[in-house]
């Protein structure tokens, strides 16, 4: 499973990170991308989660 963090976003006083990971679908076997915008501290938890 390939995964990577893509961009750092800055809005006002908050610093946010957009994380994208590639997940294999259990039904079809195809890969899909899951995106989320979060605090930089939460990125490693998001990427570690299946």
Backbone as numpy.savetxt, mean C-alpha at the origin, in Angstrom:
# Nx Ny Nz CAx CAy CAz Cx Cy Cz
4.89 -12.33 -3.94 4.05 -11.17 -3.94 4.94 -9.93 -3.94
4.82 -9.13 -4.96 5.61 -7.91 -5.07 4.88 -6.79 -4.34
5.63 -5.93 -3.68 5.02 -4.82 -2.98 6.00 -3.66 -2.91
5.47 -2.44 -2.95 6.34 -1.29 -2.81 5.55 -0.06 -2.39
6.22 0.85 -1.76 5.64 2.13 -1.39 5.99 3.12 -2.48
5.03 3.91 -2.94 5.24 4.68 -4.14 5.57 6.14 -3.90
4.79 6.84 -3.12 4.94 8.29 -3.08 4.72 8.84 -1.68
5.32 9.98 -1.43 5.03 10.71 -0.21 4.18 11.91 -0.59
3.10 12.10 0.12 2.17 13.19 -0.15 2.16 14.11 1.06
2.07 15.39 0.82 2.05 16.34 1.91 0.83 17.25 1.75
-0.09 17.20 2.70 -1.29 18.03 2.65 -1.36 18.83 3.94
-1.18 20.10 3.85 -1.22 20.96 5.04 -0.15 20.58 6.02
-0.55 20.24 7.24 0.42 19.87 8.26 0.59 18.36 8.37
-0.22 17.58 7.63 -0.13 16.12 7.70 0.80 15.60 6.61
1.61 14.62 6.95 2.45 13.95 5.97 1.86 12.56 5.75
1.52 12.24 4.50 0.88 10.98 4.17 1.71 10.22 3.15
1.55 8.91 3.13 2.27 8.06 2.19 1.25 7.19 1.46
1.44 7.05 0.16 0.59 6.17 -0.64 1.34 4.86 -0.82
0.73 3.76 -0.39 1.35 2.44 -0.49 0.54 1.59 -1.47
1.25 0.86 -2.32 0.62 -0.02 -3.30 1.23 -1.40 -3.14
0.38 -2.42 -3.07 0.91 -3.78 -3.03 0.14 -4.65 -4.02
0.82 -5.65 -4.53 0.23 -6.56 -5.50 -0.22 -7.81 -4.76
-1.49 -8.19 -4.93 -2.08 -9.31 -4.21 -2.65 -10.28 -5.22
-2.42 -11.57 -4.98 -2.96 -12.61 -5.86 -4.37 -12.97 -5.42
-5.31 -12.94 -6.34 -6.70 -13.27 -6.05 -6.84 -14.77 -5.82
-7.49 -15.17 -4.72 -7.65 -16.61 -4.47 -8.62 -17.28 -5.45
-9.58 -16.53 -6.01 -10.56 -17.12 -6.92 -10.00 -17.35 -8.31
-9.41 -16.29 -8.91 -8.99 -16.38 -10.31 -7.50 -16.64 -10.47
-6.71 -16.33 -9.45 -5.27 -16.49 -9.57 -4.60 -15.29 -10.21
-5.39 -14.29 -10.61 -4.83 -13.09 -11.23 -4.32 -12.15 -10.14
-3.38 -11.31 -10.51 -2.84 -10.33 -9.57 -3.60 -9.03 -9.70
-3.84 -8.38 -8.55 -4.48 -7.07 -8.54 -3.72 -6.16 -7.58
-3.87 -4.87 -7.77 -3.18 -3.90 -6.96 -4.12 -3.32 -5.92
-3.62 -3.22 -4.68 -4.38 -2.63 -3.58 -3.64 -1.37 -3.17
-4.34 -0.23 -3.20 -3.73 1.06 -2.86 -4.34 1.59 -1.58
-3.52 2.33 -0.82 -4.00 2.95 0.40 -3.14 4.17 0.72
-3.76 5.21 1.25 -3.04 6.41 1.68 -3.12 6.43 3.20
-1.95 6.52 3.86 -1.89 6.41 5.32 -0.69 7.17 5.87
-0.58 7.16 7.19 0.59 7.74 7.86 1.80 6.86 7.56
3.00 7.45 7.49 4.20 6.66 7.20 4.47 5.55 8.21
4.02 5.70 9.46 4.24 4.68 10.48 3.43 3.41 10.21
2.35 3.50 9.48 1.46 2.37 9.26 1.80 1.57 8.00
2.76 2.03 7.20 3.06 1.39 5.92 3.56 -0.03 6.10
4.48 -0.26 7.03 5.03 -1.61 7.21 3.97 -2.61 7.65
3.01 -2.17 8.47 1.90 -3.05 8.88 1.02 -3.39 7.67
0.75 -2.39 6.82 -0.08 -2.60 5.63 0.59 -3.59 4.67
1.89 -3.45 4.47 2.59 -4.33 3.53 2.78 -5.74 4.10
2.85 -5.87 5.42 3.04 -7.19 6.03 1.75 -8.00 6.05
0.62 -7.30 6.02 -0.68 -7.95 6.07 -0.98 -8.63 4.73
-1.57 -9.84 4.76 -1.94 -10.53 3.51 -3.38 -10.30 3.18
